[in-house]
């Protein structure tokens, strides 16, 4: 039996999502127990380039049907169309679980990350694309405010560009405020499924760069555990406080992003290449809910200031979130990815 299917059958509390809106990749993931999918500007652009022969006729048709549309308008039409097509594969699971699984995440325009109102407006627009949508927005100070309002409006959020315990806690608190507002007005929350991503592998990347930039001699294995340690701490606090948001682990860089979370009530969003590697591995599928990164490794990591900021639940204020190194690098990549997508559309429109 494939390892991912074995994981989901033996530990159904540990959800697997496909980290792509490619229907071919999503079908493989669904065949191996997955129950969701997520996208961002980089993912959409990569899928479009990889499957361009499938999508080229739609690009050309949209340009003909909407001659007044800008290249940005057309890019968002494609994002919606690609997400909507993938959502159909997930719809049966969404209906079976009454909204608790079977969702696809759409990410709001990365350029709005400092403006809560724009994120809310775009979030509502994207949520209307399909019933089983989930709306992603960066966990900046403005994003935290947007999560509360979107939740209040009945939209399930997925906090992204998130790396720290403080971001995860601020997200969960914002969602709780939104849910309580709905409950106070007698509005239904039974089908809502809020999620907070921690991009564990990108924390590892950030710390490795810090070590290299500072020319530190540092145990390399410790750096592979940084993101996992942050997620495990956030999960413990979520369980203690009874938050109704579910943690999601993203940005796979090593096997630990899957293996040490088996048995945890979390979501693992896994790129297709990593799914193949996991399924062909010899790692045993075992319950690691009680697993914690060892104290010696934590002590080593705590000598790094950037790890302390991410690991300490009071290590950041909301106004600090968007200035954390992993945040700024990821936002630049998302913004560049969006620009690349627009340039691809431009090649069809301007000729």
GROMACS .gro file of C-alpha atoms in nm, residues 164-286:
model
  123
  164UNK     CA    1   0.582   3.160   1.331
  165UNK     CA    2   0.398   3.052   1.642
  166UNK     CA    3   0.288   3.413   1.695
  167UNK     CA    4   0.132   3.426   1.346
  168UNK     CA    5  -0.048   3.096   1.404
  169UNK     CA    6  -0.191   3.217   1.736
  170UNK     CA    7  -0.297   3.555   1.595
  171UNK     CA    8  -0.471   3.376   1.308
  172UNK     CA    9  -0.658   3.140   1.539
  173UNK     CA   10  -0.769   3.426   1.765
  174UNK     CA   11  -0.895   3.626   1.466
  175UNK     CA   12  -1.094   3.326   1.344
  176UNK     CA   13  -1.241   3.275   1.691
  177UNK     CA   14  -1.357   3.637   1.696
  178UNK     CA   15  -1.520   3.593   1.356
  179UNK     CA   16  -1.688   3.267   1.457
  180UNK     CA   17  -1.816   3.414   1.784
  181UNK     CA   18  -1.967   3.708   1.596
  182UNK     CA   19  -2.153   3.467   1.369
  183UNK     CA   20  -2.269   3.256   1.661
  184UNK     CA   21  -2.392   3.564   1.847
  185UNK     CA   22  -2.615   3.645   1.549
  186UNK     CA   23  -2.738   3.288   1.511
  187UNK     CA   24  -2.550   3.234   1.185
  188UNK     CA   25  -2.445   2.885   1.082
  189UNK     CA   26  -2.081   2.779   1.119
  190UNK     CA   27  -2.127   2.401   1.082
  191UNK     CA   28  -1.976   2.383   0.731
  192UNK     CA   29  -1.684   2.619   0.798
  193UNK     CA   30  -1.330   2.484   0.799
  194UNK     CA   31  -1.069   2.752   0.885
  195UNK     CA   32  -0.704   2.665   0.829
  196UNK     CA   33  -0.371   2.822   0.926
  197UNK     CA   34  -0.066   2.730   0.720
  198UNK     CA   35   0.285   2.720   0.862
  199UNK     CA   36   0.540   2.709   0.580
  200UNK     CA   37   0.779   2.487   0.773
  201UNK     CA   38   1.032   2.428   0.498
  202UNK     CA   39   1.064   2.798   0.428
  203UNK     CA   40   1.159   2.854   0.791
  204UNK     CA   41   1.435   2.597   0.743
  205UNK     CA   42   1.546   2.782   0.427
  206UNK     CA   43   1.550   3.114   0.609
  207UNK     CA   44   1.760   2.985   0.898
  208UNK     CA   45   2.005   2.814   0.663
  209UNK     CA   46   2.053   3.145   0.486
  210UNK     CA   47   2.106   3.322   0.820
  211UNK     CA   48   2.373   3.069   0.917
  212UNK     CA   49   2.544   3.106   0.578
  213UNK     CA   50   2.526   3.487   0.581
  214UNK     CA   51   2.674   3.502   0.932
  215UNK     CA   52   2.935   3.239   0.844
  216UNK     CA   53   2.834   3.027   1.141
  217UNK     CA   54   2.946   2.669   1.195
  218UNK     CA   55   2.614   2.511   1.285
  219UNK     CA   56   2.491   2.149   1.308
  220UNK     CA   57   2.313   2.099   0.972
  221UNK     CA   58   2.068   1.839   1.101
  222UNK     CA   59   1.929   2.085   1.357
  223UNK     CA   60   1.830   2.320   1.075
  224UNK     CA   61   1.614   2.045   0.921
  225UNK     CA   62   1.401   2.036   1.236
  226UNK     CA   63   1.330   2.408   1.282
  227UNK     CA   64   1.000   2.426   1.093
  228UNK     CA   65   0.876   2.101   1.247
  229UNK     CA   66   0.955   2.228   1.598
  230UNK     CA   67   0.756   2.547   1.535
  231UNK     CA   68   0.454   2.355   1.407
  232UNK     CA   69   0.463   2.108   1.696
  233UNK     CA   70   0.468   2.394   1.948
  234UNK     CA   71   0.183   2.577   1.772
  235UNK     CA   72  -0.020   2.253   1.759
  236UNK     CA   73   0.024   2.197   2.132
  237UNK     CA   74  -0.103   2.549   2.204
  238UNK     CA   75  -0.395   2.504   1.962
  239UNK     CA   76  -0.501   2.187   2.141
  240UNK     CA   77  -0.466   2.344   2.486
  241UNK     CA   78  -0.673   2.647   2.388
  242UNK     CA   79  -0.937   2.463   2.186
  243UNK     CA   80  -0.902   2.669   1.870
  244UNK     CA   81  -1.133   2.575   1.587
  245UNK     CA   82  -0.871   2.646   1.323
  246UNK     CA   83  -0.671   2.353   1.182
  247UNK     CA   84  -0.297   2.379   1.126
  248UNK     CA   85  -0.157   2.304   0.780
  249UNK     CA   86   0.207   2.217   0.710
  250UNK     CA   87   0.345   2.345   0.378
  251UNK     CA   88   0.675   2.389   0.189
  252UNK     CA   89   0.820   2.038   0.203
  253UNK     CA   90   1.198   2.024   0.222
  254UNK     CA   91   1.256   1.690   0.398
  255UNK     CA   92   1.062   1.378   0.506
  256UNK     CA   93   0.993   1.518   0.854
  257UNK     CA   94   0.720   1.747   0.718
  258UNK     CA   95   0.519   1.428   0.664
  259UNK     CA   96   0.662   1.165   0.894
  260UNK     CA   97   0.671   1.343   1.230
  261UNK     CA   98   0.311   1.468   1.189
  262UNK     CA   99   0.149   1.130   1.124
  263UNK     CA  100  -0.131   1.101   1.380
  264UNK     CA  101  -0.158   1.474   1.441
  265UNK     CA  102  -0.488   1.654   1.370
  266UNK     CA  103  -0.328   1.860   1.093
  267UNK     CA  104  -0.326   1.901   0.716
  268UNK     CA  105  -0.020   1.822   0.507
  269UNK     CA  106  -0.020   1.995   0.168
  270UNK     CA  107   0.226   1.798  -0.041
  271UNK     CA  108   0.367   1.873  -0.388
  272UNK     CA  109   0.330   1.592  -0.641
  273UNK     CA  110   0.704   1.515  -0.655
  274UNK     CA  111   0.713   1.474  -0.276
  275UNK     CA  112   0.408   1.249  -0.288
  276UNK     CA  113   0.594   1.018  -0.524
  277UNK     CA  114   0.902   1.018  -0.302
  278UNK     CA  115   0.698   0.942   0.010
  279UNK     CA  116   0.503   0.664  -0.157
  280UNK     CA  117   0.825   0.496  -0.272
  281UNK     CA  118   1.000   0.533   0.066
  282UNK     CA  119   1.069   0.282   0.343
  283UNK     CA  120   0.955   0.514   0.623
  284UNK     CA  121   0.712   0.332   0.853
  285UNK     CA  122   0.365   0.483   0.899
  286UNK     CA  123   0.355   0.530   1.277
   0.00000   0.00000   0.00000
